mmCIF file of C-alpha atoms and ligand atoms in Angstrom:
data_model
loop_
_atom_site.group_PDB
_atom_site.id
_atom_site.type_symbol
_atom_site.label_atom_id
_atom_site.label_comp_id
_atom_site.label_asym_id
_atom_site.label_seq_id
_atom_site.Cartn_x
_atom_site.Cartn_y
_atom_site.Cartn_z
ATOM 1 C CA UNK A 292 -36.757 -7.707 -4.062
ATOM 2 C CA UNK A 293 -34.882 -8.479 -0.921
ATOM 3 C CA UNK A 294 -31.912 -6.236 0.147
ATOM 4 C CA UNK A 295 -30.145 -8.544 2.591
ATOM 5 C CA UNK A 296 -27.883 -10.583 1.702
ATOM 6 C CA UNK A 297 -26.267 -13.075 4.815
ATOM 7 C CA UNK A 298 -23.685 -15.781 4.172
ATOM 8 C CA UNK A 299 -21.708 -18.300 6.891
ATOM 9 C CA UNK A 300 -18.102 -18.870 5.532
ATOM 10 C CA UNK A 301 -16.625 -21.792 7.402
ATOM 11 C CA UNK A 302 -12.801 -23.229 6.708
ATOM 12 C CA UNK A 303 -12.571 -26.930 6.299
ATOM 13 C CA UNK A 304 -9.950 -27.106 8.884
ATOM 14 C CA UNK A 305 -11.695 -29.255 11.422
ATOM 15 C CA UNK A 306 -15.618 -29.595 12.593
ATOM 16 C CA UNK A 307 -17.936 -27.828 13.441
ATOM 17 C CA UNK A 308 -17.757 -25.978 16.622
ATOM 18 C CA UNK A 309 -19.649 -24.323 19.154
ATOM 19 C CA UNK A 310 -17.867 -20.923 18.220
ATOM 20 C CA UNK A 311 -18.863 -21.544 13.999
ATOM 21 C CA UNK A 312 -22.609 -22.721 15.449
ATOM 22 C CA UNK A 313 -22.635 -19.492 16.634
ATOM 23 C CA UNK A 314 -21.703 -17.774 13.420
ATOM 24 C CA UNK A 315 -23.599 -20.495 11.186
ATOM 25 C CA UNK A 316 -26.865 -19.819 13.280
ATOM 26 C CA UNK A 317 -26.635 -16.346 13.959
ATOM 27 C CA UNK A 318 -25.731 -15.332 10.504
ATOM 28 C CA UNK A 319 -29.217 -17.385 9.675
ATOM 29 C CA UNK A 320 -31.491 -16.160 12.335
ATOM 30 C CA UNK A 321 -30.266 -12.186 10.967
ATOM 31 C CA UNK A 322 -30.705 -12.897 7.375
ATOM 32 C CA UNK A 323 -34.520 -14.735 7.747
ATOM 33 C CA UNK A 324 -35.388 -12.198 10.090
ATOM 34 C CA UNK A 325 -34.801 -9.635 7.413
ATOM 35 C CA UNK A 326 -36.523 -11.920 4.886
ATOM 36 C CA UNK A 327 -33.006 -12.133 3.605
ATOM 37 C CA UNK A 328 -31.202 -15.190 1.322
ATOM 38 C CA UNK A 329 -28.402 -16.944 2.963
ATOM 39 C CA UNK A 330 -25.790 -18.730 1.219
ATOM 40 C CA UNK A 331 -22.870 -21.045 2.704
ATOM 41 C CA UNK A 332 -19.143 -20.338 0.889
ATOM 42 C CA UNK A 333 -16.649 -22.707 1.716
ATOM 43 C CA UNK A 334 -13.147 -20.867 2.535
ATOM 44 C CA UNK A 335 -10.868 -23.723 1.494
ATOM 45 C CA UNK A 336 -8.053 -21.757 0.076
ATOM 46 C CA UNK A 337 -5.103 -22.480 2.650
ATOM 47 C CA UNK A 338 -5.102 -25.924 1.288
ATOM 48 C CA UNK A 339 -1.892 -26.695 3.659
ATOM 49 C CA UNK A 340 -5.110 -26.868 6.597
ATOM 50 C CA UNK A 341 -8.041 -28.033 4.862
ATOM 51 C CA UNK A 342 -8.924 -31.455 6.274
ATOM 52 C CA UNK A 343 -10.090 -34.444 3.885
ATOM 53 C CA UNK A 344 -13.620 -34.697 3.882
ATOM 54 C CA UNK A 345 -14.148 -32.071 6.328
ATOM 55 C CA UNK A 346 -16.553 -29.820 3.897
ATOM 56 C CA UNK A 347 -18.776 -32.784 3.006
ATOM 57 C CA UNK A 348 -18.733 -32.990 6.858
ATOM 58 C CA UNK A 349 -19.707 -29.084 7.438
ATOM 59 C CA UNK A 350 -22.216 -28.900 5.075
ATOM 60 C CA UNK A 351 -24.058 -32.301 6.145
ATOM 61 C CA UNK A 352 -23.336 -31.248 9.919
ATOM 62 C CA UNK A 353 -25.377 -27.578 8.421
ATOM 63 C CA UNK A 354 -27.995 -29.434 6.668
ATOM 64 C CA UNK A 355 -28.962 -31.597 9.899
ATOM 65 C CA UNK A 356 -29.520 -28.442 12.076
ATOM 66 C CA UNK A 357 -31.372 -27.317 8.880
ATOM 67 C CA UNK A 358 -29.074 -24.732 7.654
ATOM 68 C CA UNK A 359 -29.510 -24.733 3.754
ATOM 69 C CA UNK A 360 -27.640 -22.698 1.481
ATOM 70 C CA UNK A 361 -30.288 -20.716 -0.776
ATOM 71 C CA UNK A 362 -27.452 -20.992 -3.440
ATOM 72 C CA UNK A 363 -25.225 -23.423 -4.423
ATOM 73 C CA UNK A 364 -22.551 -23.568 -2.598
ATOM 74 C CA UNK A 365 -19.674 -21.356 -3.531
ATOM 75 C CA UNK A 366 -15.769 -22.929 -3.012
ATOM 76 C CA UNK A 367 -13.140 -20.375 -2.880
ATOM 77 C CA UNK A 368 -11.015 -22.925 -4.336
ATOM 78 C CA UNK A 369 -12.862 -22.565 -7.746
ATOM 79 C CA UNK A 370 -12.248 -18.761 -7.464
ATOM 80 C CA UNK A 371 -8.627 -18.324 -8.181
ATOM 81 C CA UNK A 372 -9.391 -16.247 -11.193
ATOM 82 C CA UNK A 373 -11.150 -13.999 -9.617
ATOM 83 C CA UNK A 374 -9.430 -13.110 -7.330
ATOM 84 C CA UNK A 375 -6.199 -13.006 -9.773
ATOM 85 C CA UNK A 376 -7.879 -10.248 -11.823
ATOM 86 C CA UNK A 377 -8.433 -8.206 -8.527
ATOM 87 C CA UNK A 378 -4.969 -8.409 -8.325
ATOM 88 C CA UNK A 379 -4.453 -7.432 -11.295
ATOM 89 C CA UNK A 380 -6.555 -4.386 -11.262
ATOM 90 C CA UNK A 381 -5.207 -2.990 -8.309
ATOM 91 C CA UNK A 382 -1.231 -3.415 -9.635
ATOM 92 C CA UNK A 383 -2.868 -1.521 -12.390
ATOM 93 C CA UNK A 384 -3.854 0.986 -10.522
ATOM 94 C CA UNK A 385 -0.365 1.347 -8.593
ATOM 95 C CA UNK A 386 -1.246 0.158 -4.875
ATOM 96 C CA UNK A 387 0.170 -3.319 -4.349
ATOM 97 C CA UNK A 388 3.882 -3.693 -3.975
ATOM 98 C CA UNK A 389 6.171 -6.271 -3.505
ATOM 99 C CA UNK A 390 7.689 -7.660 0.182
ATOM 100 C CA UNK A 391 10.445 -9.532 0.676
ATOM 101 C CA UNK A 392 9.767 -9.204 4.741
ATOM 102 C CA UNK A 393 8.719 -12.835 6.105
ATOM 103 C CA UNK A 394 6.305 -13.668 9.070
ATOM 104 C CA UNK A 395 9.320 -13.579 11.869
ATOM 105 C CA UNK A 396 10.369 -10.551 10.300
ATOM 106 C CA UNK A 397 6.543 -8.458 11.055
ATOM 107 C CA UNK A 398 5.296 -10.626 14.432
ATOM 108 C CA UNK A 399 5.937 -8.017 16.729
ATOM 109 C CA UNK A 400 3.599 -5.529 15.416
ATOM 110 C CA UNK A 401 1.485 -4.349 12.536
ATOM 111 C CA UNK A 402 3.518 -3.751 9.377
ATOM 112 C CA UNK A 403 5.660 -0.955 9.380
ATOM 113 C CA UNK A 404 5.916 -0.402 5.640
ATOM 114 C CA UNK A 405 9.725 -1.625 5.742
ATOM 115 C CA UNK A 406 9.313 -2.762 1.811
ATOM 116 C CA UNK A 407 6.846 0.170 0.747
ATOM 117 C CA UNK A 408 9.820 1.720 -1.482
ATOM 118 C CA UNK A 409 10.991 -1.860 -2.548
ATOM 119 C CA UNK A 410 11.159 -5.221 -1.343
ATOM 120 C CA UNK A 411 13.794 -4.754 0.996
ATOM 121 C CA UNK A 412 15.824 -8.628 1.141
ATOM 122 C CA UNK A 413 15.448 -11.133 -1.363
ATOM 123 C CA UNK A 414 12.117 -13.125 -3.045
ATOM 124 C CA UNK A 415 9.588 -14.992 -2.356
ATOM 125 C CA UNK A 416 7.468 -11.773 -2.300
ATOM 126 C CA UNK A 417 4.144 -10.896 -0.551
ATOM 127 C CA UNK A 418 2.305 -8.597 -2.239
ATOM 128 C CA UNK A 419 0.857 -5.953 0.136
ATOM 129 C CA UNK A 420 -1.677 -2.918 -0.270
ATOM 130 C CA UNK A 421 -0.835 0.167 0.112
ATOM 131 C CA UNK A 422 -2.453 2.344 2.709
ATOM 132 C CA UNK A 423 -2.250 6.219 3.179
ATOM 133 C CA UNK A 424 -0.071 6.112 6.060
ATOM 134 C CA UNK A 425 -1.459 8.950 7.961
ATOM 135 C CA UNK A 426 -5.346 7.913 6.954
ATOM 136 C CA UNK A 427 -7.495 6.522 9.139
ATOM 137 C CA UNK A 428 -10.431 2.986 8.635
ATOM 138 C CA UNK A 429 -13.967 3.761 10.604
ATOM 139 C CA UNK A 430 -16.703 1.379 10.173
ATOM 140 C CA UNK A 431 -19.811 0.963 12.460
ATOM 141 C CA UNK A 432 -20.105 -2.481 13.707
ATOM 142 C CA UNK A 433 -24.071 -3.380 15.061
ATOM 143 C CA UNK A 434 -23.068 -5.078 17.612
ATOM 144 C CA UNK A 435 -19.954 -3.828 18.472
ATOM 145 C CA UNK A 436 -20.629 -0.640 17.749
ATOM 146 C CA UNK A 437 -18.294 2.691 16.023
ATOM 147 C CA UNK A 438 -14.607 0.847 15.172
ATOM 148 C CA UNK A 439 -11.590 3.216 14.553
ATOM 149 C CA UNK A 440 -8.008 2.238 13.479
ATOM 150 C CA UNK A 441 -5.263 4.414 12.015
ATOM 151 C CA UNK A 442 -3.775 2.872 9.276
ATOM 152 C CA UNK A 443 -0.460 2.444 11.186
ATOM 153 C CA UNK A 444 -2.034 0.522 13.731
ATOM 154 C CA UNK A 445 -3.220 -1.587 10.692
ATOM 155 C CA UNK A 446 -0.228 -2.432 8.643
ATOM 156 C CA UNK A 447 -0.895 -2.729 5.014
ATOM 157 C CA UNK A 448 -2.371 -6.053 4.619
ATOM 158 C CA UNK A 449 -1.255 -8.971 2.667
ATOM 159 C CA UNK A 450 -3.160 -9.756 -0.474
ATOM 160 C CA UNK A 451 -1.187 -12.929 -2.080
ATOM 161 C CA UNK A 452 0.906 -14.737 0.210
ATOM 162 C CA UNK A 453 4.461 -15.289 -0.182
ATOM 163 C CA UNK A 454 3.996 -18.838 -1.120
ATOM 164 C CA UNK A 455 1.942 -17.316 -3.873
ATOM 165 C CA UNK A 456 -1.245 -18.238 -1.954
ATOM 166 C CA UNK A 457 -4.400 -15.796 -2.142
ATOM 167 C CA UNK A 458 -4.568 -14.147 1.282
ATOM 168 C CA UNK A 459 -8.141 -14.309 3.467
ATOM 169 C CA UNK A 460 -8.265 -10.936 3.523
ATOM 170 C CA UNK A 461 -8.722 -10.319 -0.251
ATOM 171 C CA UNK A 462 -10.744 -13.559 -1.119
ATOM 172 C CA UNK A 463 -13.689 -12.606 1.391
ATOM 173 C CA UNK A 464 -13.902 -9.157 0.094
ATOM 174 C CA UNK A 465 -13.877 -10.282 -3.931
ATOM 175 C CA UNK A 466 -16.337 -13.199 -2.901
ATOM 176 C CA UNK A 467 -19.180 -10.689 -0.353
ATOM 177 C CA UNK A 468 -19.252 -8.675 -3.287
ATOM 178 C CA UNK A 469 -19.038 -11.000 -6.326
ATOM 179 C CA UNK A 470 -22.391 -12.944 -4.290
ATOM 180 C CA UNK A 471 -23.859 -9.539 -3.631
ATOM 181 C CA UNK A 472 -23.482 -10.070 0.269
ATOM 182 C CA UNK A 473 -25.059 -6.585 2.062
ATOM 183 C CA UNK A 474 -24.544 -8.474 5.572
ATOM 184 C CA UNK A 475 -21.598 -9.813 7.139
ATOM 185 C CA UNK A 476 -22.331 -11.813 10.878
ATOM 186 C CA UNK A 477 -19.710 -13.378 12.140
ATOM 187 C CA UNK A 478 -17.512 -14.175 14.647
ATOM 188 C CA UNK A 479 -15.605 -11.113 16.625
ATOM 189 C CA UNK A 480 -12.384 -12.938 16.784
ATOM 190 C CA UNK A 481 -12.705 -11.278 12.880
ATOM 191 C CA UNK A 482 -12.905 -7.837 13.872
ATOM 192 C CA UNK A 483 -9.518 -7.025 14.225
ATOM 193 C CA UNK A 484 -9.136 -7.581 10.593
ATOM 194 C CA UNK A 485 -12.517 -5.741 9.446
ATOM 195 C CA UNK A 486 -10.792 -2.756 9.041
ATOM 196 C CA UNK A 487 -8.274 -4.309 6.314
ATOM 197 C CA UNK A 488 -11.491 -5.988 4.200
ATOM 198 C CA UNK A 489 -13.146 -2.575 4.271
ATOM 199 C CA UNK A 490 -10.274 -1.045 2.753
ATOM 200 C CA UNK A 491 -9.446 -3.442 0.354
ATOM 201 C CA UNK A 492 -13.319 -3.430 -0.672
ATOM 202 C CA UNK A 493 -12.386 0.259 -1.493
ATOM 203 C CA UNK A 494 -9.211 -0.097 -2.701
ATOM 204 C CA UNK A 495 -11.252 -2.098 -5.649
ATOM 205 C CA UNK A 496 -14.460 0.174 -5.940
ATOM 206 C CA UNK A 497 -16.776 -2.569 -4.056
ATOM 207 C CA UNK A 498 -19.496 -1.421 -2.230
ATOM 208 C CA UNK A 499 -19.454 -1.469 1.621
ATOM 209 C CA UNK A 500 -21.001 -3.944 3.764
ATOM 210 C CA UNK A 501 -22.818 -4.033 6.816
ATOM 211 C CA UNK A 502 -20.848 -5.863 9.943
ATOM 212 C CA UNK A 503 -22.212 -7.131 13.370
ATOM 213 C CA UNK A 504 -19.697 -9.589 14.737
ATOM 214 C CA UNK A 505 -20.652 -12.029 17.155
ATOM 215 C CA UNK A 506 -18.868 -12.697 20.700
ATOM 216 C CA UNK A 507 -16.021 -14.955 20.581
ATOM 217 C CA UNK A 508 -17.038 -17.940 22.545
ATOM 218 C CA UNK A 509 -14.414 -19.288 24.512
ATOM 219 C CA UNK A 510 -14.276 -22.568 27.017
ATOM 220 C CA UNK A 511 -13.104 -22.826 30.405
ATOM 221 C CA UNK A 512 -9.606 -21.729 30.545
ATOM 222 C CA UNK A 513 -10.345 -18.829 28.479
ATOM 223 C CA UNK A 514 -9.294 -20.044 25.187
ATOM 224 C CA UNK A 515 -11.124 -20.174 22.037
ATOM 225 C CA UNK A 516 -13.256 -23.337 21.811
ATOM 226 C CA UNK A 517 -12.413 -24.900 18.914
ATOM 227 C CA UNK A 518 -10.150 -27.771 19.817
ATOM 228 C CA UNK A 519 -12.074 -28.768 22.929
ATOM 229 C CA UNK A 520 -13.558 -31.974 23.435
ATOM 230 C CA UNK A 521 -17.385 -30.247 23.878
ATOM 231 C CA UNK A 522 -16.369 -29.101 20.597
ATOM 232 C CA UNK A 523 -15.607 -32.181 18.526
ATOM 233 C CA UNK A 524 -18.970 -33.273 19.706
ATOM 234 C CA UNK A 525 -21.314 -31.066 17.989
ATOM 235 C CA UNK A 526 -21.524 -33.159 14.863
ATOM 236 C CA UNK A 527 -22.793 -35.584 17.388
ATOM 237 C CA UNK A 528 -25.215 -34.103 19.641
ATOM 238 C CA UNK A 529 -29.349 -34.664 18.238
ATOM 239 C CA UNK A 530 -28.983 -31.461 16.671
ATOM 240 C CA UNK A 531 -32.568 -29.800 18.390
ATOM 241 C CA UNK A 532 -29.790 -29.738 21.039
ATOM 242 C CA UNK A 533 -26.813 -28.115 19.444
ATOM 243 C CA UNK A 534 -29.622 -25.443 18.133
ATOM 244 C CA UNK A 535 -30.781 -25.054 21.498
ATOM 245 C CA UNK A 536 -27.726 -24.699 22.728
ATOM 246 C CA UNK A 537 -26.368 -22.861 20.148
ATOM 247 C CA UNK A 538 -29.703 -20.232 20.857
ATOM 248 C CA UNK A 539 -28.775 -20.326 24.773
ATOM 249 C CA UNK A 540 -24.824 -19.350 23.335
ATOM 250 C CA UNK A 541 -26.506 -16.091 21.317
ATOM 251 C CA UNK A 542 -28.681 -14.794 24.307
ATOM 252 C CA UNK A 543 -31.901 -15.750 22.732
ATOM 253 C CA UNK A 544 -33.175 -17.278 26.048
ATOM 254 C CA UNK A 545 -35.355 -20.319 24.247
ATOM 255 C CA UNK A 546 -38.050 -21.925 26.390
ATOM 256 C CA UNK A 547 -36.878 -25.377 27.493
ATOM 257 C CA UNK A 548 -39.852 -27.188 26.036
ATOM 258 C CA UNK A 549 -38.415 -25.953 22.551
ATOM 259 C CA UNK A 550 -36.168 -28.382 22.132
ATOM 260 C CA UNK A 551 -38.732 -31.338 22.291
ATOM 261 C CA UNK A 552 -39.297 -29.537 19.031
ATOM 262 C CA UNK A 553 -38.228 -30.523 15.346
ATOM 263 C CA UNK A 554 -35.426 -28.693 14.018
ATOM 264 C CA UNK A 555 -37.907 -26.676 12.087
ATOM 265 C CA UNK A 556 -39.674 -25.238 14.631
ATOM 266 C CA UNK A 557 -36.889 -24.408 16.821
ATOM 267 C CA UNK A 558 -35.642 -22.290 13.644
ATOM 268 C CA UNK A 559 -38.943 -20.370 13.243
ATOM 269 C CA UNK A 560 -39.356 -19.786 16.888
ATOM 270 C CA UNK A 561 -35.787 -18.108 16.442
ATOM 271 C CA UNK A 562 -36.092 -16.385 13.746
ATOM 272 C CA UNK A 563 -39.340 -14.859 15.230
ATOM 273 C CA UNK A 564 -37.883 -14.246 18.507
ATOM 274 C CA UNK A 565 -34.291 -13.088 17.097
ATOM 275 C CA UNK A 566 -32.983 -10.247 19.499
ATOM 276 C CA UNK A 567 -29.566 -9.306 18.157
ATOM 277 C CA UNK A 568 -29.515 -6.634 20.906
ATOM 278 C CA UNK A 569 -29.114 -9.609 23.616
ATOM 279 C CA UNK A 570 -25.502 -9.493 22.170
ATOM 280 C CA UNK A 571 -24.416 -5.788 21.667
ATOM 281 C CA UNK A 572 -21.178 -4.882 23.530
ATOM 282 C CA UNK A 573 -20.844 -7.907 24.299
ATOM 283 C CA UNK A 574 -17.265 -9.671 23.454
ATOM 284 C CA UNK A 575 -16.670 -12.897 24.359
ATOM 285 C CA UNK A 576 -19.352 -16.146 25.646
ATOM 286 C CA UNK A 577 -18.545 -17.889 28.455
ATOM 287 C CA UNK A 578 -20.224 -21.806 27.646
ATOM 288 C CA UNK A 579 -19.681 -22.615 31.640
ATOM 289 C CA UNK A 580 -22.175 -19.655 32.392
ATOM 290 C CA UNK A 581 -25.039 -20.270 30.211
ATOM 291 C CA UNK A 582 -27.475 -23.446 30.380
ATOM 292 C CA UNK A 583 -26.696 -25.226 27.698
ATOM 293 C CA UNK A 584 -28.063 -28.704 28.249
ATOM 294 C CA UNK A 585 -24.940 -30.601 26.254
HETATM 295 N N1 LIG B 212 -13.429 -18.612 7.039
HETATM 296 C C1 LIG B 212 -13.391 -17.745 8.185
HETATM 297 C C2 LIG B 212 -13.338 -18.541 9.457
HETATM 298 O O1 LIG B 212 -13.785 -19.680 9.456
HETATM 299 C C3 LIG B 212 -14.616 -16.864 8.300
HETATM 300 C C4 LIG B 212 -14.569 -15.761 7.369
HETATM 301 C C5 LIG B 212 -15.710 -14.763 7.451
HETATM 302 O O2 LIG B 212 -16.811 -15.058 7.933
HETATM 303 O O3 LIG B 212 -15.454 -13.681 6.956
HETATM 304 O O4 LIG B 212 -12.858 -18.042 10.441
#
């Protein structure tokens, strides 16, 4: 019986990018190096963003750098229900409340609790959790390392939008557990909001997962990638050279004459040679300063 678990949860809210290459194929290399399954979830809830066709696109663009799900493909669309009755159970159990406060209204911090005795202006509401606020979130992160927050600095998060929307935060947490996920790998631009998911995983009795999160790749001015041009032309590229370059990106150092090889063999050289360690402490990639033959 295997006791990993991996999954790569992409949004349909563009292409595939170097940054979710990254996640896609390092999430991969971690789970078949721990003779682990890994499954592909499509995070298509903020339907305001999701592109047409751009899931068909992700999955095909997966499926040519040979990145299968082991399990049909779960669509957090489908999953309303779900997470409704986690909803559900935790009004029953007293820790959601109503808030009236709107996004202007909390930008310039974490939450402050302003609605924590009642929704404090008018609805729409958000419904929030409600965190001791003198406790404290730890969670060890394997690349990373130890992570601390108080819950002040975290805010209580929001679980359903105020457009009535299921938040992120909650839908990852019901859907890692519901698919029996022990791994998380992902990117570390997620880290900040770790310490919510593990407490909302508590919050509903769910067990804990394992975390390493992945540096944040970002392109020459020092944003994230995403909407570069380099980008845009992964789908493109012959993909033994987004693999290759997506191996150079995660530190794996893969001799050049790899990528005259099939997609195939690049992945079982790299799942052989898989060296999360290359990565720990580190925070963000810098595509200018590694060889990435694109
Ligand atoms: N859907 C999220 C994203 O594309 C990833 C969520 C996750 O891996 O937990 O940023």
């Amino acid at each position: 019986m295997t006791t990993y678990r991996g999954r790569f949860a992409p949004s349909p809210t563009g292409r595939l990018h170097l940054g979710s290459l990254v996640a896609a194929l390092g999430s991969y290399l971690d789970a078949r190096r721990h003779q682990g399954q890994w499954l592909i979830r499509i995070e298509d809830l903020d339907t305001a963003r999701v592109l047409p066709g751009a899931t068909n696109e992700l999955i095909s663009t997966l499926a040519r750098l040979g990145l299968h799900s082991d399990e049909p493909i779960l669509l957090q669309s489908q999953r309303i229900s779900a997470y409704q009755a986690a909803l559900d159970h935790l009004d029953a159990a007293g820790t959601l409340y109503r808030c009236s406060c709107s996004r202007a209204d909390t930008a310039a911090g974490p939450y402050t609790g302003r609605c924590r005795n009642g929704p404090t202006g008018a609805g729409p509401y958000s419904l929030r959790l409600r965190l001791d606020p003198d406790g404290e979130c730890g969670f060890f992160d394997r690349l990373q390392g130890a992570q601390r927050h108080t819950h002040r600095a975290l805010g209580d998060p929001i679980l359903r939008r105020r457009d009535g929307q299921i938040a992120y935060q909650l839908a990852v947490v019901v859907d890692d557990a519901a698919q029996g996920i022990t791994d998380v790998v992902r990117g570390a631009d997620l880290l900040p909001a770790t310490g919510w998911q593990v407490k909302i995983a508590a919050a509903l009795g769910l067990p804990p997962v394992r975390y390493a999160h992945l540096p944040v790749v970002l392109d020459a001015n020092g944003s994230k990638l995403s909407k570069s041009r380099s980008a845009a032309a992964l789908a493109e590229l012959p993909p033994a050279q987004a693999l290759m370059g997506g191996l150079a990106l995660l530190r794996q150092n893969p001799p050049p004459q790899l990528g005259k090889a099939s997609v195939e063999e690049i992945l079982a050289w790299a799942v052989t040679h898989w060296r999360p360690e290359a990565l720990e402490g580190v925070a963000e990639i810098h595509p200018s300063q590694c060889d990435l033959g694109l």
